[in-house]
Amino acid sequence: MKIEIKNEEVRSEIIQRIEEISGENIYKCYQCGKCSAGCPSADEMDLLPNQVIRNLQIGKVDAVLNSRSIWVCATCYMCWIRCPRGVNLTSLFEACRLMTLRQNLDQVGLKEAIKESEEMDIPQIAIISLLRKLTS
Amino acid sequence: MNKRIGVFICHCGLNIAGTVDVDALREAVGKIRNVVYVKNYIFLCSQPGQEMVSDAVKEHKLDGFIVANCSPTLHEKTFRTIAIKLGMNPYLVEVANIREQSSWPHSKQPDYATKKALKIIKGTIKKLERNIELYTQRVGLTKRALVIGGGIAGIQAALDIADGGYEVLLLDRKQSIGGHMAQISETFPTLDCPQCIMTPKMTEVAQHPNIKLYTYSEVEEISGFIGNFTVKLRQKARYVDWDKCTGCGECIAKCPSKPLSEFNRNLCKGTAIYRDFEQAVPSYPVINKEACLYFQKGVCRVCEKVCPAAAINYEDKDIIKEEKIGAIIIATGYDLMPIQALGEYGAGKYKDVVDGMQFERLLASTGPYAGNVKRPSDQKVPESVVFIQCAGSRDPETHYPYCSKICCMYTAKQALLYKHNVHHGKAYIFYIDIRSNGKGYEEFVQRVQEEEGVVYIRGKVSKVFKRGDKLVVWGADTLTGQTVEIETDLVVLASAMIPSTGSLNLASKTRLATDKFGWFSEAHPKLRPVESVTGGYFLAGTAQAPRDIPETVAQASGAASKVLALFSNEYIESDPVIAQVDPEICNRCGYCESVCAYGAVKLNPKTRIAEVNEVLCEGCGACAATCPSGAISHRNNSRKQIFDMISVATENYDQITTKFDK
């Protein structure tokens, strides 16, 4: 599949905003893949952590914002700790999530989530975390 | 005081004229006091440009001139040479740098650039007005070189200088010369073994009438300056009389104490009385006092009993020897970073995670398993090996930001040699980029991939841990976008190169500049790569930065040719633009001595008045700036001159109308 690299997408405003919020320079990443290699959530991700940042580097921000990966991230910081270039990928993921969250739309229904969690016996702290991540 | 000053303004194509209004500049400069001639030219440094300057100096009877062009590091010499040819003192020629200091940095503000260029020229005129004639000093030199480090760089440099007909002292802190190259199994991309290609050079060193070997020795102290160094060398106590020793090796064979072998990178045991390796030069052993039973427990003396030449001498002491030297080559080489710092790879915790040099020893026919690759933990033949490149290199966050340069190639070579050794074995190389830019290097990597069946995986490893007696490697294959796991027997880390142990100590003894990692700094990264910043010191090999054997050898020959060029002179001419002391004003505080980076300013032990060693002084000006009483000044940079230039620099800018003014 061929994708088109577009001038207006590369370093677009929204990507610059993601960099600003996270305080990270996405072009520091040289794509070694060490983040993906050590990520405990990588198996559940549709884009590996290094692919998330790669998409941002070439301006494909929609691919990132529509991916499961940024929501699957457990914010364990393993990627950042081992990154040879010191890219705080966890912050970058958080900034990507904020791009959606700041639209102030509820991504989950509060009632259903609580009901579901009771059935599945999910700890309370997970519910709070879920609500923080997915509701405004 | 110069009264007839000429100013030549260079356009430097469009480098200057594209930004600076050179015509307005010429007009404004013409109005400055004492300027009798101004001329613009497209390229002053061209042959016609030089002739134009030369003719104008004669025609207008100039008693000094200024070239307004590029940095003085580039063409100051060109125009001072013209002055010499015309019989003018070259120190009455000054460069006003209007390119690097005006047209380039202010390319978007042409009006400001023009005005700033005028200030630079005006300030330089003020300086030139007070310049005095200076003359170089001549001192003799000792035509004898010291090469510090006996690896392949030091060996090559020593041989070249010795072949040139001059005496060389070759120093190594180890028992033998040979360095790291002697430890390597085979060399890329030709797969020669060092026994084949290096030992002839080592033998040549041993037999050369012009080379004096100082092994098992270290630099104690260096004083003096280019052409005239006095060096104190500490020859460490060997406990073996090398004049009597025949190198038969009987003592080594019978020594009961078995410390870990440093040459074999602690993979197996050696002996307390040892030589580094079989082809060691010299072949005479030394006793490792820390491991020797006699020295530690007072019993044994087996070596003494078996020595047919009665060469063992337990009373031996360190000897300090003083030598006169004219030039010094730093060839102190490299080490590999301690892999214990790479915790995520289990280095230091698991015996079967080794560094590149340990794997060289596992491959080497002179190594712990006689060239049969085995795991250090249980001596099992590894069914597979995982190589991890960039272990600590290209890692600015936690280790070293630079590329260690040789790892791509030696990893490819090691994987190939492993495959030749264990035919059914599998080799995997985790890499980020493959850097194979040398003659025959890319072809070698292609051969390793295509013919030797080594599997390259593009990604970095994040974790190595143990499962049963296997090592599990977690990495990524960024090309398929998947994380990968490999179960393997042995992991080899291509760990980062760092300056050799002790090179920082040597840097402080020689006052030589290093970068922040400890690599010795060259005088210019492109045009003076084998000279250090301080006169008389030259650099060879990995003392300067990571590099491979061909580059090391080429650089060593380059450094040697610099030494030979120096030795072809009967005397050394020193630059007179240096510090000078007015003894009447000096208040004997000694601040100058403490700030001098070259050891050139010293208080006279009797009078306690500061004195400048004119050959050693590099003219940096630190002492002149520090001197609280104003006793030290920098020739042709006197306080008056500097204040004159500051006055010009702080004047208003609006003294010139350029074509950019509306």
PDB file of N, CA and C in Angstrom, chain B residues 539-587:
ATOM      1  N   LEU B 539      48.955  12.883  17.062  1.00  0.00           N
ATOM      2  CA  LEU B 539      47.983  11.865  17.463  1.00  0.00           C
ATOM      3  C   LEU B 539      47.917  10.750  16.428  1.00  0.00           C
ATOM      4  N   ALA B 540      47.808   9.523  16.917  1.00  0.00           N
ATOM      5  CA  ALA B 540      47.668   8.395  15.995  1.00  0.00           C
ATOM      6  C   ALA B 540      46.663   7.400  16.550  1.00  0.00           C
ATOM      7  N   GLY B 541      45.777   6.954  15.681  1.00  0.00           N
ATOM      8  CA  GLY B 541      44.869   5.858  16.023  1.00  0.00           C
ATOM      9  C   GLY B 541      43.723   6.248  16.920  1.00  0.00           C
ATOM     10  N   THR B 542      43.263   5.267  17.699  1.00  0.00           N
ATOM     11  CA  THR B 542      42.032   5.452  18.463  1.00  0.00           C
ATOM     12  C   THR B 542      42.213   6.289  19.716  1.00  0.00           C
ATOM     13  N   ALA B 543      43.393   6.848  19.939  1.00  0.00           N
ATOM     14  CA  ALA B 543      43.514   7.806  21.040  1.00  0.00           C
ATOM     15  C   ALA B 543      42.658   9.024  20.732  1.00  0.00           C
ATOM     16  N   GLN B 544      42.412   9.236  19.442  1.00  0.00           N
ATOM     17  CA  GLN B 544      41.710  10.443  19.004  1.00  0.00           C
ATOM     18  C   GLN B 544      40.207  10.222  18.861  1.00  0.00           C
ATOM     19  N   ALA B 545      39.814   9.070  18.350  1.00  0.00           N
ATOM     20  CA  ALA B 545      38.396   8.748  18.147  1.00  0.00           C
ATOM     21  C   ALA B 545      38.314   7.307  17.663  1.00  0.00           C
ATOM     22  N   PRO B 546      37.116   6.690  17.735  1.00  0.00           N
ATOM     23  CA  PRO B 546      37.016   5.324  17.223  1.00  0.00           C
ATOM     24  C   PRO B 546      37.376   5.259  15.741  1.00  0.00           C
ATOM     25  N   ARG B 547      38.168   4.281  15.377  1.00  0.00           N
ATOM     26  CA  ARG B 547      38.462   4.074  13.958  1.00  0.00           C
ATOM     27  C   ARG B 547      38.983   2.645  13.779  1.00  0.00           C
ATOM     28  N   ASP B 548      39.034   2.208  12.528  1.00  0.00           N
ATOM     29  CA  ASP B 548      39.441   0.830  12.268  1.00  0.00           C
ATOM     30  C   ASP B 548      40.948   0.743  11.988  1.00  0.00           C
ATOM     31  N   ILE B 549      41.417  -0.457  11.687  1.00  0.00           N
ATOM     32  CA  ILE B 549      42.870  -0.655  11.545  1.00  0.00           C
ATOM     33  C   ILE B 549      43.442   0.101  10.340  1.00  0.00           C
ATOM     34  N   PRO B 550      42.830   0.007   9.128  1.00  0.00           N
ATOM     35  CA  PRO B 550      43.432   0.749   8.003  1.00  0.00           C
ATOM     36  C   PRO B 550      43.539   2.250   8.273  1.00  0.00           C
ATOM     37  N   GLU B 551      42.513   2.827   8.861  1.00  0.00           N
ATOM     38  CA  GLU B 551      42.556   4.263   9.170  1.00  0.00           C
ATOM     39  C   GLU B 551      43.614   4.561  10.217  1.00  0.00           C
ATOM     40  N   THR B 552      43.715   3.680  11.196  1.00  0.00           N
ATOM     41  CA  THR B 552      44.693   3.860  12.257  1.00  0.00           C
ATOM     42  C   THR B 552      46.107   3.857  11.687  1.00  0.00           C
ATOM     43  N   VAL B 553      46.360   2.891  10.818  1.00  0.00           N
ATOM     44  CA  VAL B 553      47.701   2.779  10.242  1.00  0.00           C
ATOM     45  C   VAL B 553      48.010   4.001   9.375  1.00  0.00           C
ATOM     46  N   ALA B 554      47.005   4.444   8.587  1.00  0.00           N
ATOM     47  CA  ALA B 554      47.223   5.619   7.739  1.00  0.00           C
ATOM     48  C   ALA B 554      47.507   6.845   8.597  1.00  0.00           C
ATOM     49  N   GLN B 555      46.748   6.992   9.670  1.00  0.00           N
ATOM     50  CA  GLN B 555      46.942   8.157  10.525  1.00  0.00           C
ATOM     51  C   GLN B 555      48.292   8.096  11.241  1.00  0.00           C
ATOM     52  N   ALA B 556      48.696   6.883  11.618  1.00  0.00           N
ATOM     53  CA  ALA B 556      49.991   6.732  12.283  1.00  0.00           C
ATOM     54  C   ALA B 556      51.119   7.143  11.343  1.00  0.00           C
ATOM     55  N   SER B 557      51.007   6.738  10.077  1.00  0.00           N
ATOM     56  CA  SER B 557      52.024   7.150   9.107  1.00  0.00           C
ATOM     57  C   SER B 557      51.978   8.656   8.894  1.00  0.00           C
ATOM     58  N   GLY B 558      50.765   9.227   8.935  1.00  0.00           N
ATOM     59  CA  GLY B 558      50.623  10.677   8.805  1.00  0.00           C
ATOM     60  C   GLY B 558      51.314  11.401   9.952  1.00  0.00           C
ATOM     61  N   ALA B 559      51.079  10.911  11.171  1.00  0.00           N
ATOM     62  CA  ALA B 559      51.702  11.526  12.344  1.00  0.00           C
ATOM     63  C   ALA B 559      53.221  11.399  12.245  1.00  0.00           C
ATOM     64  N   ALA B 560      53.685  10.225  11.784  1.00  0.00           N
ATOM     65  CA  ALA B 560      55.130  10.014  11.656  1.00  0.00           C
ATOM     66  C   ALA B 560      55.719  10.983  10.638  1.00  0.00           C
ATOM     67  N   SER B 561      54.991  11.246   9.548  1.00  0.00           N
ATOM     68  CA  SER B 561      55.532  12.155   8.532  1.00  0.00           C
ATOM     69  C   SER B 561      55.604  13.575   9.077  1.00  0.00           C
ATOM     70  N   LYS B 562      54.678  13.925   9.964  1.00  0.00           N
ATOM     71  CA  LYS B 562      54.735  15.245  10.621  1.00  0.00           C
ATOM     72  C   LYS B 562      55.989  15.338  11.493  1.00  0.00           C
ATOM     73  N   VAL B 563      56.274  14.251  12.192  1.00  0.00           N
ATOM     74  CA  VAL B 563      57.469  14.239  13.048  1.00  0.00           C
ATOM     75  C   VAL B 563      58.730  14.338  12.175  1.00  0.00           C
ATOM     76  N   LEU B 564      58.723  13.575  11.067  1.00  0.00           N
ATOM     77  CA  LEU B 564      59.898  13.612  10.181  1.00  0.00           C
ATOM     78  C   LEU B 564      60.093  15.016   9.594  1.00  0.00           C
ATOM     79  N   ALA B 565      58.972  15.683   9.247  1.00  0.00           N
ATOM     80  CA  ALA B 565      59.073  17.052   8.713  1.00  0.00           C
ATOM     81  C   ALA B 565      59.670  17.979   9.768  1.00  0.00           C
ATOM     82  N   LEU B 566      59.236  17.778  11.014  1.00  0.00           N
ATOM     83  CA  LEU B 566      59.776  18.599  12.106  1.00  0.00           C
ATOM     84  C   LEU B 566      61.278  18.357  12.261  1.00  0.00           C
ATOM     85  N   PHE B 567      61.660  17.071  12.183  1.00  0.00           N
ATOM     86  CA  PHE B 567      63.066  16.710  12.397  1.00  0.00           C
ATOM     87  C   PHE B 567      63.959  17.097  11.210  1.00  0.00           C
ATOM     88  N   SER B 568      63.330  17.442  10.079  1.00  0.00           N
ATOM     89  CA  SER B 568      64.159  17.846   8.941  1.00  0.00           C
ATOM     90  C   SER B 568      64.653  19.287   9.105  1.00  0.00           C
ATOM     91  N   ASN B 569      64.156  19.969  10.140  1.00  0.00           N
ATOM     92  CA  ASN B 569      64.631  21.330  10.424  1.00  0.00           C
ATOM     93  C   ASN B 569      65.807  21.285  11.394  1.00  0.00           C
ATOM     94  N   GLU B 570      66.663  22.288  11.260  1.00  0.00           N
ATOM     95  CA  GLU B 570      67.779  22.369  12.210  1.00  0.00           C
ATOM     96  C   GLU B 570      67.381  23.149  13.449  1.00  0.00           C
ATOM     97  N   TYR B 571      66.327  23.944  13.313  1.00  0.00           N
ATOM     98  CA  TYR B 571      65.847  24.721  14.458  1.00  0.00           C
ATOM     99  C   TYR B 571      64.342  24.914  14.298  1.00  0.00           C
ATOM    100  N   ILE B 572      63.715  25.391  15.362  1.00  0.00           N
ATOM    101  CA  ILE B 572      62.279  25.651  15.328  1.00  0.00           C
ATOM    102  C   ILE B 572      62.071  27.152  15.403  1.00  0.00           C
ATOM    103  N   GLU B 573      61.185  27.654  14.559  1.00  0.00           N
ATOM    104  CA  GLU B 573      60.851  29.079  14.630  1.00  0.00           C
ATOM    105  C   GLU B 573      59.571  29.223  15.425  1.00  0.00           C
ATOM    106  N   SER B 574      59.608  30.103  16.409  1.00  0.00           N
ATOM    107  CA  SER B 574      58.408  30.244  17.223  1.00  0.00           C
ATOM    108  C   SER B 574      57.671  31.526  16.859  1.00  0.00           C
ATOM    109  N   ASP B 575      56.353  31.438  16.917  1.00  0.00           N
ATOM    110  CA  ASP B 575      55.501  32.589  16.625  1.00  0.00           C
ATOM    111  C   ASP B 575      55.752  33.671  17.686  1.00  0.00           C
ATOM    112  N   PRO B 576      56.052  34.902  17.278  1.00  0.00           N
ATOM    113  CA  PRO B 576      56.321  35.938  18.286  1.00  0.00           C
ATOM    114  C   PRO B 576      55.070  36.595  18.853  1.00  0.00           C
ATOM    115  N   VAL B 577      53.893  36.246  18.324  1.00  0.00           N
ATOM    116  CA  VAL B 577      52.674  36.861  18.863  1.00  0.00           C
ATOM    117  C   VAL B 577      52.291  36.119  20.138  1.00  0.00           C
ATOM    118  N   ILE B 578      53.001  36.460  21.200  1.00  0.00           N
ATOM    119  CA  ILE B 578      52.824  35.745  22.464  1.00  0.00           C
ATOM    120  C   ILE B 578      52.826  36.748  23.605  1.00  0.00           C
ATOM    121  N   ALA B 579      52.777  36.220  24.809  1.00  0.00           N
ATOM    122  CA  ALA B 579      52.736  37.092  25.985  1.00  0.00           C
ATOM    123  C   ALA B 579      54.129  37.612  26.311  1.00  0.00           C
ATOM    124  N   GLN B 580      54.174  38.826  26.879  1.00  0.00           N
ATOM    125  CA  GLN B 580      55.456  39.302  27.410  1.00  0.00           C
ATOM    126  C   GLN B 580      55.220  39.995  28.750  1.00  0.00           C
ATOM    127  N   VAL B 581      56.243  39.908  29.622  1.00  0.00           N
ATOM    128  CA  VAL B 581      56.101  40.412  30.985  1.00  0.00           C
ATOM    129  C   VAL B 581      56.935  41.683  31.143  1.00  0.00           C
ATOM    130  N   ASP B 582      56.344  42.679  31.773  1.00  0.00           N
ATOM    131  CA  ASP B 582      57.134  43.851  32.177  1.00  0.00           C
ATOM    132  C   ASP B 582      57.572  43.607  33.620  1.00  0.00           C
ATOM    133  N   PRO B 583      58.835  43.237  33.827  1.00  0.00           N
ATOM    134  CA  PRO B 583      59.272  42.826  35.172  1.00  0.00           C
ATOM    135  C   PRO B 583      59.167  43.959  36.201  1.00  0.00           C
ATOM    136  N   GLU B 584      59.120  45.190  35.726  1.00  0.00           N
ATOM    137  CA  GLU B 584      59.030  46.325  36.650  1.00  0.00           C
ATOM    138  C   GLU B 584      57.648  46.365  37.320  1.00  0.00           C
ATOM    139  N   ILE B 585      56.654  45.866  36.598  1.00  0.00           N
ATOM    140  CA  ILE B 585      55.283  45.998  37.106  1.00  0.00           C
ATOM    141  C   ILE B 585      54.817  44.719  37.802  1.00  0.00           C
ATOM    142  N   CYS B 586      55.383  43.587  37.411  1.00  0.00           N
ATOM    143  CA  CYS B 586      54.943  42.276  37.940  1.00  0.00           C
ATOM    144  C   CYS B 586      54.953  42.296  39.467  1.00  0.00           C
ATOM    145  N   ASN B 587      53.812  41.891  40.066  1.00  0.00           N
ATOM    146  CA  ASN B 587      53.754  41.903  41.544  1.00  0.00           C
ATOM    147  C   ASN B 587      53.886  40.508  42.130  1.00  0.00           C
TER     148      ASN B 587
END
